[in-house]
Short mmCIF file of the N, C-alpha and C atoms (twelve columns), coordinates in Angstrom:
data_MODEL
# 
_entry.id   MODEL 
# 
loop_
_atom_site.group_PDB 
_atom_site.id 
_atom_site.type_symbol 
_atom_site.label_atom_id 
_atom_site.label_alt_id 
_atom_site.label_comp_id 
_atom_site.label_asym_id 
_atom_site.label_seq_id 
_atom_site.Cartn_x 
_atom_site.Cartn_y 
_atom_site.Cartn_z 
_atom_site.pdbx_PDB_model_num 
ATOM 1   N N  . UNK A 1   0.843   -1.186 0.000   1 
ATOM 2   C CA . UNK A 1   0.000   0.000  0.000   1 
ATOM 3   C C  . UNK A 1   0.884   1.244  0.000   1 
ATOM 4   N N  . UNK A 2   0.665   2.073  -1.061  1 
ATOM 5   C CA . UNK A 2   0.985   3.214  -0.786  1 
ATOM 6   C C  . UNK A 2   1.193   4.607  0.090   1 
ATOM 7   N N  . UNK A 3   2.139   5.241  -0.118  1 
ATOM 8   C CA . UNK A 3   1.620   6.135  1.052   1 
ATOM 9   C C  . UNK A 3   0.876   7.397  0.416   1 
ATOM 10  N N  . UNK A 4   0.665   8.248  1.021   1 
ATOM 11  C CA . UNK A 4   -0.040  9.603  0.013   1 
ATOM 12  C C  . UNK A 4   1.124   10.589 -0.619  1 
ATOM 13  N N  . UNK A 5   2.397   11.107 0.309   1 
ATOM 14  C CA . UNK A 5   3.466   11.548 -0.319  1 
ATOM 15  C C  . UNK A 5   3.630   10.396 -2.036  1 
ATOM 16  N N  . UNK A 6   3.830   9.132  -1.687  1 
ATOM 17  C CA . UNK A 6   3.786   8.543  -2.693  1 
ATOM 18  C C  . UNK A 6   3.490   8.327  -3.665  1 
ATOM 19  N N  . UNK A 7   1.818   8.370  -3.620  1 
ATOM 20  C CA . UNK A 7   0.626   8.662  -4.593  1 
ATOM 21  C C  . UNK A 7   0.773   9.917  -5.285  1 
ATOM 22  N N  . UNK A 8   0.599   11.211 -4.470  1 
ATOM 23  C CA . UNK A 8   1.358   12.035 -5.010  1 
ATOM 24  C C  . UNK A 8   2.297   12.579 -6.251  1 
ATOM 25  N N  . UNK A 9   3.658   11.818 -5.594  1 
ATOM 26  C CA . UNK A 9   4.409   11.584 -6.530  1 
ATOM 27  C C  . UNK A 9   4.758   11.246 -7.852  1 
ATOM 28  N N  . UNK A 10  3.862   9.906  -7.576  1 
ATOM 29  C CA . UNK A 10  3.442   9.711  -9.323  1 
ATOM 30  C C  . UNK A 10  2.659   9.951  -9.649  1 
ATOM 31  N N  . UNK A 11  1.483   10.617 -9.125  1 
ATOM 32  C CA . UNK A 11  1.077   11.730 -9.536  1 
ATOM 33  C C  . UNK A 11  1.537   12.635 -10.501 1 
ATOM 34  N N  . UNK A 12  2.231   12.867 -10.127 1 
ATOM 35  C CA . UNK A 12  2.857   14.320 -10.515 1 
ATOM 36  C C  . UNK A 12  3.486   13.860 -12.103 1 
ATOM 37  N N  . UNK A 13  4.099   12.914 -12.166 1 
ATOM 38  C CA . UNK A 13  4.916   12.238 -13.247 1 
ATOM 39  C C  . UNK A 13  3.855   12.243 -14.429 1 
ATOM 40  N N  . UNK A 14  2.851   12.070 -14.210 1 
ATOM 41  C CA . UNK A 14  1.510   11.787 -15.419 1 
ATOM 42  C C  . UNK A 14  1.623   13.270 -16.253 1 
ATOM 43  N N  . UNK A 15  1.123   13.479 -16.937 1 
ATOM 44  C CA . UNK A 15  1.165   14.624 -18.427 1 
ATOM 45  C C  . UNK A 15  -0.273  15.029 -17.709 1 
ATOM 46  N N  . UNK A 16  -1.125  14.205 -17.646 1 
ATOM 47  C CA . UNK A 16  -2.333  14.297 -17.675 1 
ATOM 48  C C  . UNK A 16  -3.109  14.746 -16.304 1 
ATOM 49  N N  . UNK A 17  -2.565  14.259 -15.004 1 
ATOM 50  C CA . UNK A 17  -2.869  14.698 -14.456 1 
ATOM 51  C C  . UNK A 17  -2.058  15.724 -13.435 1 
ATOM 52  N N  . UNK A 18  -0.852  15.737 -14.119 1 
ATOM 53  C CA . UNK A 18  -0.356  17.152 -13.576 1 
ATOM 54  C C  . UNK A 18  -0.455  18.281 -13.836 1 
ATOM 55  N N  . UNK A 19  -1.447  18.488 -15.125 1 
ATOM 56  C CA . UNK A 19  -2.052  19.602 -15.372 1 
ATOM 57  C C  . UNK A 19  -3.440  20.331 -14.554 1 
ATOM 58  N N  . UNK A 20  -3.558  19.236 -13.132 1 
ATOM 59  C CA . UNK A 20  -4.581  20.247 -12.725 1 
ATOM 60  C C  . UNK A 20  -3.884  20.871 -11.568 1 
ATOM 61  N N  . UNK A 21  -4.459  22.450 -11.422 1 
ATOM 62  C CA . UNK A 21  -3.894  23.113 -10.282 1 
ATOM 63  C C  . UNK A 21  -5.118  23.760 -9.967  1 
ATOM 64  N N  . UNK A 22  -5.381  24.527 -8.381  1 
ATOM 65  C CA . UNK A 22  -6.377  25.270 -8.159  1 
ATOM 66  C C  . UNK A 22  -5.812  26.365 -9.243  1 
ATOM 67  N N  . UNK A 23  -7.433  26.963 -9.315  1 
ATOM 68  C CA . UNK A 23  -7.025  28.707 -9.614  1 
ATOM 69  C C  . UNK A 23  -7.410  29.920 -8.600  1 
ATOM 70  N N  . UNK A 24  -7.454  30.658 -9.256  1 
ATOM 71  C CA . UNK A 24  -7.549  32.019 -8.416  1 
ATOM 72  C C  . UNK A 24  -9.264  31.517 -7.176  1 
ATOM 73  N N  . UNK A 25  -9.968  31.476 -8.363  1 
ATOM 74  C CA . UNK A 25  -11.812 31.224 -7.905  1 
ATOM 75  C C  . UNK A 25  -11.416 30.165 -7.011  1 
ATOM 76  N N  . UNK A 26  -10.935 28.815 -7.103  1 
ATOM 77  C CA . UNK A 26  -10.636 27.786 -6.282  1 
ATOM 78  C C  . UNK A 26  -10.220 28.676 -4.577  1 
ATOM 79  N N  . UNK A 27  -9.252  29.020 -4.986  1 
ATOM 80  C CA . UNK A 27  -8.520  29.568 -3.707  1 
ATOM 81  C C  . UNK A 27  -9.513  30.336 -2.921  1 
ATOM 82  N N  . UNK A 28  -10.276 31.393 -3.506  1 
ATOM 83  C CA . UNK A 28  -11.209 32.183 -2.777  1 
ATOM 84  C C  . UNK A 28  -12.205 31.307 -2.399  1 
ATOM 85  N N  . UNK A 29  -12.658 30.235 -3.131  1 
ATOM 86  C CA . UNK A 29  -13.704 29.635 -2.196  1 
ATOM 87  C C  . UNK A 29  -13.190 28.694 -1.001  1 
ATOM 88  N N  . UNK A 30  -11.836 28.574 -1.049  1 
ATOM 89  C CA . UNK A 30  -11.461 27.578 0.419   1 
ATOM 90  C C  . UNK A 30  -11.301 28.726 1.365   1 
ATOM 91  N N  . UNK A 31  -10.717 29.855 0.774   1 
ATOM 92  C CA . UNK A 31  -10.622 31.397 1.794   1 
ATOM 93  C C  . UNK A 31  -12.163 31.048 2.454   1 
ATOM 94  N N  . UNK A 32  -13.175 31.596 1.697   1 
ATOM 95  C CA . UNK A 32  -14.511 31.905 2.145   1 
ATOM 96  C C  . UNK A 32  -14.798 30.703 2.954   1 
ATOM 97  N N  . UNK A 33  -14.817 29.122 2.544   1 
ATOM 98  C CA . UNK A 33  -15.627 27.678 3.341   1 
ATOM 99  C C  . UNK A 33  -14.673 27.749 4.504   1 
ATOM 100 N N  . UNK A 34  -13.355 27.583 4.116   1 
ATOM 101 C CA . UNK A 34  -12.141 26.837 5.087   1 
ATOM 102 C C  . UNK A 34  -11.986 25.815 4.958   1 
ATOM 103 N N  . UNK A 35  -10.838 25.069 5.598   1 
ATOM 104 C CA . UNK A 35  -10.532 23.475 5.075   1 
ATOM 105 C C  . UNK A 35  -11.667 22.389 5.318   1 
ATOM 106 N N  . UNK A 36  -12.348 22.981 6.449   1 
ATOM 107 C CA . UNK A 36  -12.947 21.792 7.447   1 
ATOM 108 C C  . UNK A 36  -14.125 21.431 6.298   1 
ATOM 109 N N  . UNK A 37  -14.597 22.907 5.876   1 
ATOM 110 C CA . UNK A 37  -15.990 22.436 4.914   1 
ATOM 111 C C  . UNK A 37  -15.754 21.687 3.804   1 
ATOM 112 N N  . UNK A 38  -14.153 21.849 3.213   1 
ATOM 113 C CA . UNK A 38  -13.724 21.576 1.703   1 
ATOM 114 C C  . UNK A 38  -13.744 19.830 1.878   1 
ATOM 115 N N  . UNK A 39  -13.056 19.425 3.314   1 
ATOM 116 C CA . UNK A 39  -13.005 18.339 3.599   1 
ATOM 117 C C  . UNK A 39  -14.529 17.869 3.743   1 
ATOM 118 N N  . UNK A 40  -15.493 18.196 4.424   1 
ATOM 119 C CA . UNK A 40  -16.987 18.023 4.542   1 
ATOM 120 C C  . UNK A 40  -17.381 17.530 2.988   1 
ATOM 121 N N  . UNK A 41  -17.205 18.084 2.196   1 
ATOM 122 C CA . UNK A 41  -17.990 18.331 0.425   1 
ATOM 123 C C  . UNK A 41  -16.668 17.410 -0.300  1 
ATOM 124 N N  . UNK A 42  -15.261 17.533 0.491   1 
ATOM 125 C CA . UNK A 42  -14.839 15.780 -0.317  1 
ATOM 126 C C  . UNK A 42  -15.752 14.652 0.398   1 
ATOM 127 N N  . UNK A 43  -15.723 14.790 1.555   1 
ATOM 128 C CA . UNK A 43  -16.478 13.118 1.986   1 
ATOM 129 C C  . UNK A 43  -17.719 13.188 1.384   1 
ATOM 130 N N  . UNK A 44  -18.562 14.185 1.605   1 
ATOM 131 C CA . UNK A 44  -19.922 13.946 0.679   1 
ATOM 132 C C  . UNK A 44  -19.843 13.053 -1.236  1 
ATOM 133 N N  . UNK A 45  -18.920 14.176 -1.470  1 
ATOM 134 C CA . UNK A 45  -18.507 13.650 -3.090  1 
ATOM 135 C C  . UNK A 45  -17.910 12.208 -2.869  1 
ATOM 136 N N  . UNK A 46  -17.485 12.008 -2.110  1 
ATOM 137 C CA . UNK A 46  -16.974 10.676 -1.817  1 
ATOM 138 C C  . UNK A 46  -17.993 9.515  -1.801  1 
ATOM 139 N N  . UNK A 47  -18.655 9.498  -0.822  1 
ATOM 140 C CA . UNK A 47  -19.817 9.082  -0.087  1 
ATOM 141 C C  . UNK A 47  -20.734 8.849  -1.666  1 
ATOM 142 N N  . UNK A 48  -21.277 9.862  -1.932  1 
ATOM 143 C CA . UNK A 48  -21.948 9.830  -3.055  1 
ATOM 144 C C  . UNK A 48  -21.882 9.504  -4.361  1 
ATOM 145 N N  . UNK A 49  -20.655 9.867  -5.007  1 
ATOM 146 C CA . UNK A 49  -20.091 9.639  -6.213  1 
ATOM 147 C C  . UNK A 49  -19.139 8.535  -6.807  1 
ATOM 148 N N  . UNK A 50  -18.479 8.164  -5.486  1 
ATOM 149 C CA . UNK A 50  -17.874 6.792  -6.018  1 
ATOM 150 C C  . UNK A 50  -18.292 5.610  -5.292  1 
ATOM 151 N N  . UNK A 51  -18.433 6.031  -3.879  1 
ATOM 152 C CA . UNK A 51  -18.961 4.802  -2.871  1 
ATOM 153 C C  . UNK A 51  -19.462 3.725  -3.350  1 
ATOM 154 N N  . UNK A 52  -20.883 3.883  -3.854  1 
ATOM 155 C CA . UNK A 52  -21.560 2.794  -4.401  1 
ATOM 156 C C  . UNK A 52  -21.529 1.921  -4.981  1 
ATOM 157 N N  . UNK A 53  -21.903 0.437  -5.158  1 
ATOM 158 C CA . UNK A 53  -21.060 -0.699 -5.988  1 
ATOM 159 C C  . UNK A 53  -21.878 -0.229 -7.403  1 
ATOM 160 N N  . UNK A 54  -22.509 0.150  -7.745  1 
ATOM 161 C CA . UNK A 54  -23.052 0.782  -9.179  1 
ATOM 162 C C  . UNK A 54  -23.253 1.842  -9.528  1 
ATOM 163 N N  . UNK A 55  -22.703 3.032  -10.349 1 
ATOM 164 C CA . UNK A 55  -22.756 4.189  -10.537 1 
ATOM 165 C C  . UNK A 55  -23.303 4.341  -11.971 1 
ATOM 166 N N  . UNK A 56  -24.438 4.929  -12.290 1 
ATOM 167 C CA . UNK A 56  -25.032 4.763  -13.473 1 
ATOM 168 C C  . UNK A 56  -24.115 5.896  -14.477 1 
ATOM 169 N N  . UNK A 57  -23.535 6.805  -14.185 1 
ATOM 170 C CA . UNK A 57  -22.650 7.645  -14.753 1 
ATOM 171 C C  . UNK A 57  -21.508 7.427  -14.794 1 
ATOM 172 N N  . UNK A 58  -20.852 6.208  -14.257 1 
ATOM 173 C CA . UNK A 58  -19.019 6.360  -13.979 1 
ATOM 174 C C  . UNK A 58  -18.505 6.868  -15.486 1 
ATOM 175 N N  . UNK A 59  -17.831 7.760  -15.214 1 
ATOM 176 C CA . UNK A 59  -16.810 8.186  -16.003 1 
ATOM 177 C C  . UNK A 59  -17.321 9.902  -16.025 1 
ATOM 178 N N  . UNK A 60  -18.473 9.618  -15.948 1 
ATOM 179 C CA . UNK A 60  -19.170 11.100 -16.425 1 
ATOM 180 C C  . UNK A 60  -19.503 12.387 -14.773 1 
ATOM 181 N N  . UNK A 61  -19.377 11.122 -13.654 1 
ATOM 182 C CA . UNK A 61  -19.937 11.609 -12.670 1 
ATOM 183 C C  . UNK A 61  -19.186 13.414 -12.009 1 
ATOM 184 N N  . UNK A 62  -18.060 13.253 -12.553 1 
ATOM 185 C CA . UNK A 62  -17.336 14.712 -11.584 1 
ATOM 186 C C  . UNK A 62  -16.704 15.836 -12.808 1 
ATOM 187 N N  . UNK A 63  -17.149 16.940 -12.919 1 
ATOM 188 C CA . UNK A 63  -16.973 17.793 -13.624 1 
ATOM 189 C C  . UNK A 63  -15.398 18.264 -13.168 1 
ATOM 190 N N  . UNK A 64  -15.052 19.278 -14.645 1 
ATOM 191 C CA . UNK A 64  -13.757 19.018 -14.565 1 
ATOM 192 C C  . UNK A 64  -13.530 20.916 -13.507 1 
ATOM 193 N N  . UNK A 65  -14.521 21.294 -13.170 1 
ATOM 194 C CA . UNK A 65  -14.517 22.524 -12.467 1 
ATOM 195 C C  . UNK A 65  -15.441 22.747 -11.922 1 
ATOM 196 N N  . UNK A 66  -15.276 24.167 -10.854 1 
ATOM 197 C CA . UNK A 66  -16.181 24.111 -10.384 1 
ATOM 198 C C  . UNK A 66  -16.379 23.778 -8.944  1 
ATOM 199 N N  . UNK A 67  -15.520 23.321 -8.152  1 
ATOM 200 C CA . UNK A 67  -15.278 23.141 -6.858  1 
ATOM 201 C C  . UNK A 67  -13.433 22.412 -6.832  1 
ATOM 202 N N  . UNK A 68  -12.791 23.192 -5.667  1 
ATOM 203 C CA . UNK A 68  -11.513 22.732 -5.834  1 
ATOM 204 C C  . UNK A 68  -11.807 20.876 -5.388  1 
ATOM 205 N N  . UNK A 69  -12.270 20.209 -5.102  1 
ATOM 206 C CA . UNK A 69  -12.374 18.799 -4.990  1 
ATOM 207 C C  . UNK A 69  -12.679 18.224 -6.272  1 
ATOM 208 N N  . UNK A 70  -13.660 18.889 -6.905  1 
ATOM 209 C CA . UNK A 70  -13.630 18.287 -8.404  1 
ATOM 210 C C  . UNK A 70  -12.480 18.302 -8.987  1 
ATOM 211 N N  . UNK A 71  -11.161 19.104 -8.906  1 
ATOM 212 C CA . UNK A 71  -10.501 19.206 -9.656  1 
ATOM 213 C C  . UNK A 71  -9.633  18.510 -8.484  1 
ATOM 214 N N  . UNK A 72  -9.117  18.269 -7.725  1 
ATOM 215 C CA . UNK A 72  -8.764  17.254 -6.864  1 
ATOM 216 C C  . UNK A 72  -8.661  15.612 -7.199  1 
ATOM 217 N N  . UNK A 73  -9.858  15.661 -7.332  1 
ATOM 218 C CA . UNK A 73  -10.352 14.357 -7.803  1 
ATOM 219 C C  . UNK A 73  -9.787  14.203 -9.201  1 
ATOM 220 N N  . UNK A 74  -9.447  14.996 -10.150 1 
ATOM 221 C CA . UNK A 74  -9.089  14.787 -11.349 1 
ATOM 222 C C  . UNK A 74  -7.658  14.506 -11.320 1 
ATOM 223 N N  . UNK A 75  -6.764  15.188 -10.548 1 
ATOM 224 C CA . UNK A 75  -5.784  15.226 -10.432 1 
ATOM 225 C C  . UNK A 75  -4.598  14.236 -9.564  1 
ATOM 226 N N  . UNK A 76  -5.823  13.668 -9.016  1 
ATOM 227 C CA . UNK A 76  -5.604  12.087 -7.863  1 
ATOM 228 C C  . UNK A 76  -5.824  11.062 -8.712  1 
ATOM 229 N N  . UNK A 77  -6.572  11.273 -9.585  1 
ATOM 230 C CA . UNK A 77  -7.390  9.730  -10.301 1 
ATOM 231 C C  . UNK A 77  -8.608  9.331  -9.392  1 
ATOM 232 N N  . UNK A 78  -9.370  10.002 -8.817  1 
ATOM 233 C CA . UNK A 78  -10.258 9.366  -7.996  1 
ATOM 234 C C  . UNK A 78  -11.354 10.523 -7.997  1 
ATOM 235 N N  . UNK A 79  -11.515 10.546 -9.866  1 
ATOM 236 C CA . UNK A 79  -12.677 10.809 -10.065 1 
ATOM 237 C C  . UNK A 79  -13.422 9.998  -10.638 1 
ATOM 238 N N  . UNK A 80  -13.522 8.414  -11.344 1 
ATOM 239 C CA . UNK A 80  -14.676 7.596  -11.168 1 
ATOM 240 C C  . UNK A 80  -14.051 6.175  -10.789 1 
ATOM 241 N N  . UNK A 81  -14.286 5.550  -11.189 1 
ATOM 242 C CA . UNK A 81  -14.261 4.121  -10.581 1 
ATOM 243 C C  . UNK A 81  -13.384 3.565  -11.387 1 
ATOM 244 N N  . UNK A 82  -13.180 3.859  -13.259 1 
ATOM 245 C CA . UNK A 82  -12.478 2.997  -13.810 1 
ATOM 246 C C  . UNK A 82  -10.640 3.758  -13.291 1 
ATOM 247 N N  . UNK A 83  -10.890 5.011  -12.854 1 
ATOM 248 C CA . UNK A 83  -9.528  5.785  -12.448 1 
ATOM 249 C C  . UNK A 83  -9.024  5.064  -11.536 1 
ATOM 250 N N  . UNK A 84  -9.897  4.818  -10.527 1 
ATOM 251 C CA . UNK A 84  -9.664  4.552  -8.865  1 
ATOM 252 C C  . UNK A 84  -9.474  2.887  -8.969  1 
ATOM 253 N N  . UNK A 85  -9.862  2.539  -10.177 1 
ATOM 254 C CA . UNK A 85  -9.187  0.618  -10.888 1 
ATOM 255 C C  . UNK A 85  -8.030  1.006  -11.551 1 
ATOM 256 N N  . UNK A 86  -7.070  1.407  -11.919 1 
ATOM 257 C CA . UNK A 86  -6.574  1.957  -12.718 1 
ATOM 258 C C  . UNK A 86  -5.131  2.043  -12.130 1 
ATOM 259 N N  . UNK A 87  -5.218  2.986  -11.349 1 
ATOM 260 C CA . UNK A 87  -4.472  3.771  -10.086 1 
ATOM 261 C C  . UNK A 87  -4.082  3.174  -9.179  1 
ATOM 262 N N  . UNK A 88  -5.503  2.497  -8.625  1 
ATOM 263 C CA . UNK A 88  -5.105  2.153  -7.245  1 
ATOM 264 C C  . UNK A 88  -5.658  0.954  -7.210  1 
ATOM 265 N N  . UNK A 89  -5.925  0.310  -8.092  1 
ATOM 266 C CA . UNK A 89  -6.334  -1.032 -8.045  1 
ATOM 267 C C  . UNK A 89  -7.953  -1.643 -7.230  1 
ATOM 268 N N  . UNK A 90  -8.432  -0.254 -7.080  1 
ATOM 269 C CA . UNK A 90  -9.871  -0.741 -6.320  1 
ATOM 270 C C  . UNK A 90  -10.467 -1.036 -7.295  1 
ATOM 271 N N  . UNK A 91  -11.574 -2.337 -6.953  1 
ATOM 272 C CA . UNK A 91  -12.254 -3.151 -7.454  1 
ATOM 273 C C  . UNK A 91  -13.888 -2.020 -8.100  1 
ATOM 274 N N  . UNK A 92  -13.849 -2.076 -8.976  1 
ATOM 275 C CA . UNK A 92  -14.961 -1.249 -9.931  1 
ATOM 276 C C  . UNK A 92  -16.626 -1.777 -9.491  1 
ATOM 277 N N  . UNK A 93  -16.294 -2.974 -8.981  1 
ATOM 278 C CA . UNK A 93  -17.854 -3.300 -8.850  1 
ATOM 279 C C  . UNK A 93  -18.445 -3.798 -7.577  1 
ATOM 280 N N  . UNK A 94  -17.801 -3.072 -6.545  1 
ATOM 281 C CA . UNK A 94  -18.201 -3.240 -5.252  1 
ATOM 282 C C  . UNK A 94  -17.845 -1.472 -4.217  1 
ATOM 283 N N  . UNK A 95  -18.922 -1.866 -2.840  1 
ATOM 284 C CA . UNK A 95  -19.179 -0.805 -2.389  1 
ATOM 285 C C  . UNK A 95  -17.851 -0.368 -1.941  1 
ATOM 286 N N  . UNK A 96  -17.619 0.548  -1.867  1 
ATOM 287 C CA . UNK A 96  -16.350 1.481  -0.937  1 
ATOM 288 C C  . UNK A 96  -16.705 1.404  0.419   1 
ATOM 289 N N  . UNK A 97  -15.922 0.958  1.607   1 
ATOM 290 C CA . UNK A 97  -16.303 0.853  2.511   1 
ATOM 291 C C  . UNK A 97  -15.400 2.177  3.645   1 
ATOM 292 N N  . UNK A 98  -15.940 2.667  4.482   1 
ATOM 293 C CA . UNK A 98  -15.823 4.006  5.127   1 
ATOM 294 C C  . UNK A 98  -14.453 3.936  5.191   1 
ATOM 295 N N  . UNK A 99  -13.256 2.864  5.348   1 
ATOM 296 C CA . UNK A 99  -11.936 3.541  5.423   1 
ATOM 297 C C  . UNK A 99  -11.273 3.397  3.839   1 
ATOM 298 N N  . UNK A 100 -11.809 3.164  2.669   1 
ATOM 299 C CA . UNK A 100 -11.434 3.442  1.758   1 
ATOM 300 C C  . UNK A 100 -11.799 4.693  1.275   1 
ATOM 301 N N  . UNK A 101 -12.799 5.146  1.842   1 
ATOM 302 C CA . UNK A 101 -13.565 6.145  1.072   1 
ATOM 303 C C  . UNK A 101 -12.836 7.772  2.107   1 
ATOM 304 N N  . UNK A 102 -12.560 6.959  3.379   1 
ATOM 305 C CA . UNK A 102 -11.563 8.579  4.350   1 
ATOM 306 C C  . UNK A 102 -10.279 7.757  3.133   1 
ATOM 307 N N  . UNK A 103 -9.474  7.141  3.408   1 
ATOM 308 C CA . UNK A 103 -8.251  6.863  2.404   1 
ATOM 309 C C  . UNK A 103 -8.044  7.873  0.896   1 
ATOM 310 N N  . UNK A 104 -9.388  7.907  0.290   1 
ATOM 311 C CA . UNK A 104 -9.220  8.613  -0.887  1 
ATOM 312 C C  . UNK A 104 -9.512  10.233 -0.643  1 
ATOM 313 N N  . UNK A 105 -10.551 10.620 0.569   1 
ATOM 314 C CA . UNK A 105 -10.285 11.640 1.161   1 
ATOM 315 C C  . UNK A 105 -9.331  12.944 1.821   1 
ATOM 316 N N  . UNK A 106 -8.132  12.056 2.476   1 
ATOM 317 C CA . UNK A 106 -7.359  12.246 3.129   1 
ATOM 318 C C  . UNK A 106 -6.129  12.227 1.551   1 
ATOM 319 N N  . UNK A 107 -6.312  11.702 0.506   1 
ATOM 320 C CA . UNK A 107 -5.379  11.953 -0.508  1 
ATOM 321 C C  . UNK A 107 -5.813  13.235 -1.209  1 
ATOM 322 N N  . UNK A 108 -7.448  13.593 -1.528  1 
ATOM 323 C CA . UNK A 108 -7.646  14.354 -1.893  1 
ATOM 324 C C  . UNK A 108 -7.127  15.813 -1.294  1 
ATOM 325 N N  . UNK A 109 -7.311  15.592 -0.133  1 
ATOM 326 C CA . UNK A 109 -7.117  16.421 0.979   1 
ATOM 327 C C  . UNK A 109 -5.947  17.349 1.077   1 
ATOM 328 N N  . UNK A 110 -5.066  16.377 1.030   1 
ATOM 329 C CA . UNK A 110 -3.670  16.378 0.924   1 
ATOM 330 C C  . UNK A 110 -3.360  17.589 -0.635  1 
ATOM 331 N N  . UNK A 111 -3.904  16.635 -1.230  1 
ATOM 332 C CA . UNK A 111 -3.307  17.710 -2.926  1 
ATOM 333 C C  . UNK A 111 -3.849  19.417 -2.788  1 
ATOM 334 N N  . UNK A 112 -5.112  18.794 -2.238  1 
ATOM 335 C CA . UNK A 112 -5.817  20.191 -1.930  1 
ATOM 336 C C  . UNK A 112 -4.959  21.542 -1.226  1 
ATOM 337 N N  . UNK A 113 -4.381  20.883 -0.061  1 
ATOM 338 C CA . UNK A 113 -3.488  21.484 0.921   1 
ATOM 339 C C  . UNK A 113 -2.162  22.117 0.138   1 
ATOM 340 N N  . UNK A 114 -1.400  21.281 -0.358  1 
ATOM 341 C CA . UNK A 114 -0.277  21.256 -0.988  1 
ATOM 342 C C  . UNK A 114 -0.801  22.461 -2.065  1 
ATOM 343 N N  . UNK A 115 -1.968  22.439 -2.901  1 
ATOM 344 C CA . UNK A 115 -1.820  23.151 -3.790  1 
ATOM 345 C C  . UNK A 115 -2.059  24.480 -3.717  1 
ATOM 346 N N  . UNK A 116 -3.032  24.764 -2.168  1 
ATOM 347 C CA . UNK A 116 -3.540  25.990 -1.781  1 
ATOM 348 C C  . UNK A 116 -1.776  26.092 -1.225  1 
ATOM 349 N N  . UNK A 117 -1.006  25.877 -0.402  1 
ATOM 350 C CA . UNK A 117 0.472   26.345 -0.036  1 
ATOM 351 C C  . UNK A 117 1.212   26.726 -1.087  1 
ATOM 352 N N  . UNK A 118 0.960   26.586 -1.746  1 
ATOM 353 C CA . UNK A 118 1.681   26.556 -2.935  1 
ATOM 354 C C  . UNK A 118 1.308   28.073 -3.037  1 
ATOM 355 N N  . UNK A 119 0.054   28.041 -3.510  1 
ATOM 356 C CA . UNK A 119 -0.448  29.039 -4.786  1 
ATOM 357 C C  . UNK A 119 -0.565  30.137 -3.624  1 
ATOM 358 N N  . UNK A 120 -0.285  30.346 -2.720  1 
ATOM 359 C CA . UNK A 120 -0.341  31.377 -1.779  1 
ATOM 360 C C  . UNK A 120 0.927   31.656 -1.440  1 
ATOM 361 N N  . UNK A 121 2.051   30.770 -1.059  1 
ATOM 362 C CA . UNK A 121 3.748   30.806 -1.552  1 
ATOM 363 C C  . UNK A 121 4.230   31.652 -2.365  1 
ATOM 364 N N  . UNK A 122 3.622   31.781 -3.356  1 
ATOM 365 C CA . UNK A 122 3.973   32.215 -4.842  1 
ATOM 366 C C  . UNK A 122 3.708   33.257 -4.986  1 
ATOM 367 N N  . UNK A 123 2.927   33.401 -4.127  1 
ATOM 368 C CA . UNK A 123 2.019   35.044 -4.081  1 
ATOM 369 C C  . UNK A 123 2.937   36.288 -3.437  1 
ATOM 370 N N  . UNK A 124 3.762   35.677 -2.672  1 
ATOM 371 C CA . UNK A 124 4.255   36.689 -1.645  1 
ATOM 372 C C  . UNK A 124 5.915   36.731 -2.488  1 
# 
């Protein structure tokens, strides 16, 4: 098992998904919620969008903007189910159970963090 620095990492190596970063709008809405809510609305998106052992939309379910977790999720691979098979080897046709679903949370979380330090770093 991976760690999240890890995940991360190769992360980062992909073409594809190292092209997502917050932007300006991203940043002001974690200013305005704060972390605690951003984290609240990943577990919901979590909970809701991949959890389930059947998703009648996978692939289609998470827009590519529009909340910094959507773009989180793009940038983790754990925006649908065939990503999160893909990536991380979770099984596409069964439920997510509550410590897989904090697991992909706590990664999201993470990029989230890293990318708001960043983009506020840069600023000064």
């Amino acid at each position: 098992m991976q760690t999240i620095d890890e995940a991360l990492s190769k992360l980062k190596k992909s073409d594809f998904r190292s092209r997502f970063h917050l932007k300006q709008k991203d940043i002001d809405y974690i200013n305005e919620k704060g972390m605690n809510k951003i984290r609240s609305h990943a577990e919901d998106f979590v909970r809701t969008r991949l959890a389930p052992k059947y998703i009648p939309n996978d692939g289609k379910q998470t827009p590519m903007r529009g909340h910094p977790v959507f773009i989180a999720q793009h940038a983790c691979a754990c925006c649908c189910r065939g990503c999160l098979n893909k990536w991380y080897r979770v099984a596409r046709d069964k439920q997510l159970n509550e410590v897989e679903q904090q697991k992909i949370v706590n990664l999201l979380m993470a990029w989230i963090e890293r990318e708001y330090n960043d983009y506020n770093s840069n600023k000064e």
